[in-house]
PDB file of C-alpha atoms in Angstrom:
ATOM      1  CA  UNK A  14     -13.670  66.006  23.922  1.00  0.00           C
ATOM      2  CA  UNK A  15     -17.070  64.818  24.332  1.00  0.00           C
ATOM      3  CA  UNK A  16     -15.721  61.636  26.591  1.00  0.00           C
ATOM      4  CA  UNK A  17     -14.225  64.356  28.826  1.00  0.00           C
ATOM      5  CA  UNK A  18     -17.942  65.799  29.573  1.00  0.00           C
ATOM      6  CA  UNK A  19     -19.448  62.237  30.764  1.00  0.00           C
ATOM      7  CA  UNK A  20     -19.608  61.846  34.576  1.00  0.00           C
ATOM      8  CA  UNK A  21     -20.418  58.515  35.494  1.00  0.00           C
ATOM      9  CA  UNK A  22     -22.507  59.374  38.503  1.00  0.00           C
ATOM     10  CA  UNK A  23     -24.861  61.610  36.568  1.00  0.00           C
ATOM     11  CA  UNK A  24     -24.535  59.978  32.388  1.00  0.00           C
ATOM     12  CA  UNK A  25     -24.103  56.243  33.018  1.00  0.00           C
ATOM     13  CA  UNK A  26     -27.180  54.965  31.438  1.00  0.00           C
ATOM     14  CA  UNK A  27     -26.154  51.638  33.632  1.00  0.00           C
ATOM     15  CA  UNK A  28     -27.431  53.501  36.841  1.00  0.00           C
ATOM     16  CA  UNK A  29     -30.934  53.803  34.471  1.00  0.00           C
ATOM     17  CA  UNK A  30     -30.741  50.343  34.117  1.00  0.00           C
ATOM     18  CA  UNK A  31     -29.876  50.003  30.498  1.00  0.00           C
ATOM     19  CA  UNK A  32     -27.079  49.111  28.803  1.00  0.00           C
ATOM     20  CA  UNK A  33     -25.582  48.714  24.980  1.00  0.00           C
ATOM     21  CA  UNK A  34     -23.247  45.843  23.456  1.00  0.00           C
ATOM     22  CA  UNK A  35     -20.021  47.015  24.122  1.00  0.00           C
ATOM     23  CA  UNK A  36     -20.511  47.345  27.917  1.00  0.00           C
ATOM     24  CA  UNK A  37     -22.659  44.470  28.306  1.00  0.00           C
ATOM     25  CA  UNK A  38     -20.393  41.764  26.226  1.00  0.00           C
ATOM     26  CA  UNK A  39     -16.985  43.312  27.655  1.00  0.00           C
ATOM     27  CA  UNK A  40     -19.160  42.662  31.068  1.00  0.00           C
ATOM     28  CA  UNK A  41     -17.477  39.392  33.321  1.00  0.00           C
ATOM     29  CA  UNK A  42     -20.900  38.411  33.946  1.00  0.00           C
ATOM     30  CA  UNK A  43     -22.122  35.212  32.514  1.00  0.00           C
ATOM     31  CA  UNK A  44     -24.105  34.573  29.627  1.00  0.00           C
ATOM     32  CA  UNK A  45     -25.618  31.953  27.052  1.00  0.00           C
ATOM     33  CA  UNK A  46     -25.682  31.406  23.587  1.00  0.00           C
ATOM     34  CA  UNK A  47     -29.188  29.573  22.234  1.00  0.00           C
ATOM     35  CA  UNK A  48     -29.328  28.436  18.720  1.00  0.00           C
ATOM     36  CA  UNK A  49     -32.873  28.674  17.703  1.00  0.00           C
ATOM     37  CA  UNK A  50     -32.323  27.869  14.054  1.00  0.00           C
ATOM     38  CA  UNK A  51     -33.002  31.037  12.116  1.00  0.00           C
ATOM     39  CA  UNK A  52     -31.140  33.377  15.346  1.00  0.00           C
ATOM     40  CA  UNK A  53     -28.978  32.866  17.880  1.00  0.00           C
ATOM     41  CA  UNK A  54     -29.935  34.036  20.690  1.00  0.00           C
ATOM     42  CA  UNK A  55     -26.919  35.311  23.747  1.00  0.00           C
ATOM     43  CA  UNK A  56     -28.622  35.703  26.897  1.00  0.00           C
ATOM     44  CA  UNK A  57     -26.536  37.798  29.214  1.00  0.00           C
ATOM     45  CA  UNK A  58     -27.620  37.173  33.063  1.00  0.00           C
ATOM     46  CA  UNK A  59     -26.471  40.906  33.855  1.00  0.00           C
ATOM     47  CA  UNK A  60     -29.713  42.846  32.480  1.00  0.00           C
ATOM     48  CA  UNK A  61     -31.252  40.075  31.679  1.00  0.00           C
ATOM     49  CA  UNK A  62     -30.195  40.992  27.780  1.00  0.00           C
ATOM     50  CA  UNK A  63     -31.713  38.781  25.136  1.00  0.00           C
ATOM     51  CA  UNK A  64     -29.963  39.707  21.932  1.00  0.00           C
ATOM     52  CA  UNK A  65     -31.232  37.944  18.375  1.00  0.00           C
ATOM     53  CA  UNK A  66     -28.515  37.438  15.813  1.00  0.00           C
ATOM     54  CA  UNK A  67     -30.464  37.023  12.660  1.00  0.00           C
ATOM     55  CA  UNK A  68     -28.953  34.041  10.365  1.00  0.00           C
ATOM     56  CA  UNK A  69     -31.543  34.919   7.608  1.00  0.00           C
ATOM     57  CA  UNK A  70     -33.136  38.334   8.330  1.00  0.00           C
ATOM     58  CA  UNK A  71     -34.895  38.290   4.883  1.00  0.00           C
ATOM     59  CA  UNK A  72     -36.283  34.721   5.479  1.00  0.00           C
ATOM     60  CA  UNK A  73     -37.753  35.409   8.925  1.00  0.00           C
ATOM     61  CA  UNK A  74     -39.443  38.165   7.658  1.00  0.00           C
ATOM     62  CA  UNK A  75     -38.281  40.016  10.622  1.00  0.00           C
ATOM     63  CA  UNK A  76     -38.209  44.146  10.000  1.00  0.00           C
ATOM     64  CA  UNK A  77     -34.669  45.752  11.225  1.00  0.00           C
ATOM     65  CA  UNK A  78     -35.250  48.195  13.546  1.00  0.00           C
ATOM     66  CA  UNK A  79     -33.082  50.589  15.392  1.00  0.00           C
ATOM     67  CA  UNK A  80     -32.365  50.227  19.499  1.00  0.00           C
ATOM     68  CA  UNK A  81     -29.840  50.237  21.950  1.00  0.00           C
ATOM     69  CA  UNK A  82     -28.540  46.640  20.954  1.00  0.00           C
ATOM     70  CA  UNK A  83     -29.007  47.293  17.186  1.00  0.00           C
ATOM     71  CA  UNK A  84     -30.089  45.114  14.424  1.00  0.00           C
ATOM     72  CA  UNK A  85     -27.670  42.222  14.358  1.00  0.00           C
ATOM     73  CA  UNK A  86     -26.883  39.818  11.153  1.00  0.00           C
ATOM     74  CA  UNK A  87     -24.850  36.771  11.408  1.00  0.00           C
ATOM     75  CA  UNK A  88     -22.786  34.503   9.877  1.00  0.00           C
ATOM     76  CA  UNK A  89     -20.817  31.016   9.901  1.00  0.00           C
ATOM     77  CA  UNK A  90     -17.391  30.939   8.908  1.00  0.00           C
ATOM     78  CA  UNK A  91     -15.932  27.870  10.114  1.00  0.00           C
ATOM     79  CA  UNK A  92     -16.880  27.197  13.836  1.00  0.00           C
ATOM     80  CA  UNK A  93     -16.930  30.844  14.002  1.00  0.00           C
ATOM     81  CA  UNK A  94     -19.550  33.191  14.300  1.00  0.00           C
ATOM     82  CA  UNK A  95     -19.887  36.546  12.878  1.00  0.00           C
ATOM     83  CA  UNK A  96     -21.904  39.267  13.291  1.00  0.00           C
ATOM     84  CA  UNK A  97     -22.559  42.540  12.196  1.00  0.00           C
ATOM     85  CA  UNK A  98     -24.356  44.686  14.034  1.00  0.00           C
ATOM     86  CA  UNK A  99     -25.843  48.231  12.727  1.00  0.00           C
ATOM     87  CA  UNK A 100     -28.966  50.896  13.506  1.00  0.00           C
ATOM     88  CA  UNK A 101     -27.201  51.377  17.223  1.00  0.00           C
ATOM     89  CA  UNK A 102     -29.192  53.676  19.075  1.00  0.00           C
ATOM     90  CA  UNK A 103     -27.033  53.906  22.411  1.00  0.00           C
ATOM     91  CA  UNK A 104     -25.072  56.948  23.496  1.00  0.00           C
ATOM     92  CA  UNK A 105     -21.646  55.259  24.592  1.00  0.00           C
ATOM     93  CA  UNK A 106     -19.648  52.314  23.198  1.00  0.00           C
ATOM     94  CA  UNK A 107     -18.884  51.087  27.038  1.00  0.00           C
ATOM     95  CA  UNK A 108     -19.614  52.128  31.115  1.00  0.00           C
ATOM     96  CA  UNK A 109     -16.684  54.491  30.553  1.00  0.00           C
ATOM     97  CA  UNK A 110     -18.392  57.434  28.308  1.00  0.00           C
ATOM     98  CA  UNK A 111     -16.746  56.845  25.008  1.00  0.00           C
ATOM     99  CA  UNK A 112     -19.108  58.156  22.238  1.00  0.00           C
ATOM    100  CA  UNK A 113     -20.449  56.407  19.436  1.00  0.00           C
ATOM    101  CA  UNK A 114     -22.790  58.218  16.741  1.00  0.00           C
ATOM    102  CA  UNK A 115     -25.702  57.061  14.890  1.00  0.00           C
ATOM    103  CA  UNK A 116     -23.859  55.407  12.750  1.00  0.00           C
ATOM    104  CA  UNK A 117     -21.322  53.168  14.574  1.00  0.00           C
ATOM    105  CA  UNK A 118     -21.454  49.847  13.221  1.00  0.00           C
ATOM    106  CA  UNK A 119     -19.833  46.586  14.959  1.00  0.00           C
ATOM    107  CA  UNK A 120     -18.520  43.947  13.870  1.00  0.00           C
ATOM    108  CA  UNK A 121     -18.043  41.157  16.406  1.00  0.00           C
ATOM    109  CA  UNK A 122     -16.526  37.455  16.305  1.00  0.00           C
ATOM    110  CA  UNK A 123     -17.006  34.703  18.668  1.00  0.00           C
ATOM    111  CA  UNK A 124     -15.480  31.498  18.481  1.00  0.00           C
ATOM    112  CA  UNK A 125     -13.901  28.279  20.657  1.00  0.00           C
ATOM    113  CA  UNK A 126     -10.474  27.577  21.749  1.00  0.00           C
ATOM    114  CA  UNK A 127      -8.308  25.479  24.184  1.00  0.00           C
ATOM    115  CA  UNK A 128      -6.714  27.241  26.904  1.00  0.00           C
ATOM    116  CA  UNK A 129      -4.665  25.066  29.576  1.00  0.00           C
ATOM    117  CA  UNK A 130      -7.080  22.480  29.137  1.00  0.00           C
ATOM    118  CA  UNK A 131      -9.961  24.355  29.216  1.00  0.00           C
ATOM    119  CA  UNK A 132     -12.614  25.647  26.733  1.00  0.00           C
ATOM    120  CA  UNK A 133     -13.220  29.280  26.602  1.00  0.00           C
ATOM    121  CA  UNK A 134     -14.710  31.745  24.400  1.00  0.00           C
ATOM    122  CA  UNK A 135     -13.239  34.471  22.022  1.00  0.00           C
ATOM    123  CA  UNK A 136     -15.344  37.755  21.794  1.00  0.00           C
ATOM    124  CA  UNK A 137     -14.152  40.007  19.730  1.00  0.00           C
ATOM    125  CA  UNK A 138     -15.967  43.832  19.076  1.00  0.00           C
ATOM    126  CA  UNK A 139     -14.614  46.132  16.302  1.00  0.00           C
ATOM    127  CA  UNK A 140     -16.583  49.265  16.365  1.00  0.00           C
ATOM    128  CA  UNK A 141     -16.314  51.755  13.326  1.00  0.00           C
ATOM    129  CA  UNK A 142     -17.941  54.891  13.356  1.00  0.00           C
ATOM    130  CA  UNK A 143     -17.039  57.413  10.246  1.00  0.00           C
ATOM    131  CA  UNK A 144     -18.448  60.709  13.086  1.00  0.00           C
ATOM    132  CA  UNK A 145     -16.524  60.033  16.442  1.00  0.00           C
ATOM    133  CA  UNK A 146     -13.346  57.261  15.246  1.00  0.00           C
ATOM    134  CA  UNK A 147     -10.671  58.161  12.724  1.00  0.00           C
ATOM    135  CA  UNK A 148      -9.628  54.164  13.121  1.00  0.00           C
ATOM    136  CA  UNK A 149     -11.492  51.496  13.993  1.00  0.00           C
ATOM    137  CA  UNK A 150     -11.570  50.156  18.062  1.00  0.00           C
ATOM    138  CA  UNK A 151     -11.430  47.059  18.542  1.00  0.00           C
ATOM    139  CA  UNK A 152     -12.409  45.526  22.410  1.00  0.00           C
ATOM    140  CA  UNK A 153     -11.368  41.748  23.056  1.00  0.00           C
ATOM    141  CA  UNK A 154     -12.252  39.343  25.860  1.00  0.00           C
ATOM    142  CA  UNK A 155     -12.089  34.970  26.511  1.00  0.00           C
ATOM    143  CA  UNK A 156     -14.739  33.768  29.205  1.00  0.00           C
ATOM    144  CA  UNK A 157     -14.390  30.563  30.189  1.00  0.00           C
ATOM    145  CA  UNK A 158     -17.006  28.379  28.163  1.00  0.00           C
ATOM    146  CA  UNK A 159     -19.544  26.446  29.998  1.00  0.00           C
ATOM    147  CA  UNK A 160     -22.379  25.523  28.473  1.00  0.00           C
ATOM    148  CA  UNK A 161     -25.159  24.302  30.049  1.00  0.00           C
ATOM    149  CA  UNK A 162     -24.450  26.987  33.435  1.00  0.00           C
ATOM    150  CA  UNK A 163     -27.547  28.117  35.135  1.00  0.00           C
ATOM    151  CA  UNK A 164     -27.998  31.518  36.339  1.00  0.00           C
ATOM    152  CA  UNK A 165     -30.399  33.609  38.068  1.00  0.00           C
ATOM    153  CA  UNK A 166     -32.605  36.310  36.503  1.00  0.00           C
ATOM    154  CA  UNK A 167     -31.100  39.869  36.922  1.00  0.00           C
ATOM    155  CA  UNK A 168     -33.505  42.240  38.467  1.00  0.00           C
ATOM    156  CA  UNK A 169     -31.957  45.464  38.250  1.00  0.00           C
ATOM    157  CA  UNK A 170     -33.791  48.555  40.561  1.00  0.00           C
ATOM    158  CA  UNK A 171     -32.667  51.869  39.289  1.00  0.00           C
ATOM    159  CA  UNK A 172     -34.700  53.692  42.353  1.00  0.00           C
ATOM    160  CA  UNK A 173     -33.381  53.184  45.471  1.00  0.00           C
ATOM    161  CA  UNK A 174     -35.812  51.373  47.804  1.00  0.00           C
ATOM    162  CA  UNK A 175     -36.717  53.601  50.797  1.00  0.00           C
ATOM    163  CA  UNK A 176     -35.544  57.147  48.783  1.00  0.00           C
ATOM    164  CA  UNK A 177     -37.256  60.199  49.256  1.00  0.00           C
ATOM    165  CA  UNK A 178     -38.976  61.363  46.086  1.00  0.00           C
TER     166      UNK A 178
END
């Protein structure tokens, strides 16, 4: 019911120039993945997102706090990484208007495999939210893996050059 009321032209928070984590990682742009010790860092060229996933929150002293990309922890299991990803402050779970409350949570995985002869990687979103889900959704995507790819700084404009005001 409340998906039915979003009209992209006038609610996409993408024409406003933000975005949230489901859009963004379901998003074919490309991105990187930094490891910078106590976070990893995925750097998404579309935005120009720069999203910290905390190893040791506690340890880093860093203070959670609530925004439109959360407060992410992570963890190894394996060669995989997984994160969990709470305090969401961002209307819609994708570009398409599905709701998420206040207290959505994700939980995300992201690992390696071997595809034809080629590396790519697994994302993997599962979004639970008690207020708008009765089950859980779960979003999955493989990019092809390239680390090491260079790509330009995103400068998104969300006021058209030359309109009337």
């Amino acid at each position: 019911e409340v998906a039915a009321g979003f009209y992209a032209p006038r609610d996409n928070p993408e024409l406003e120039c933000r975005t949230g984590v489901g859009a963004s990682m379901m998003d074919p742009m490309p991105l990187e993945i930094l490891d910078e010790g106590d976070r990893i860092i995925v750097h998404q060229s579309e935005y120009n997102v720069r999203r910290s996933i905390w190893l040791d929150p506690e340890g880093s002293g860093i203070e959670p706090a609530s925004g439109p990309f959360g407060f992410s922890v992570g963890r190894w299991e394996g060669d995989e990484l997984i994160v969990e990803t709470t305090m969401i402050d961002y209307p819609y779970l994708d570009p398409y208007g599905t709701p998420q409350s206040d207290q959505v949570q994700y939980l995300e995985r992201f690992g390696l495999s071997e595809v034809g002869g080629e590396m790519r990687l697994d994302y993997s979103l599962t979004a639970i939210d008690p207020v708008m889900y009765e089950e859980p959704i779960v979003m999955e995507r493989q990019r092809r893996w390239q680390p090491g790819r260079v790509f330009e700084e995103f400068n998104c404009t969300h006021e058209w050059e030359g309109a009337e005001e």
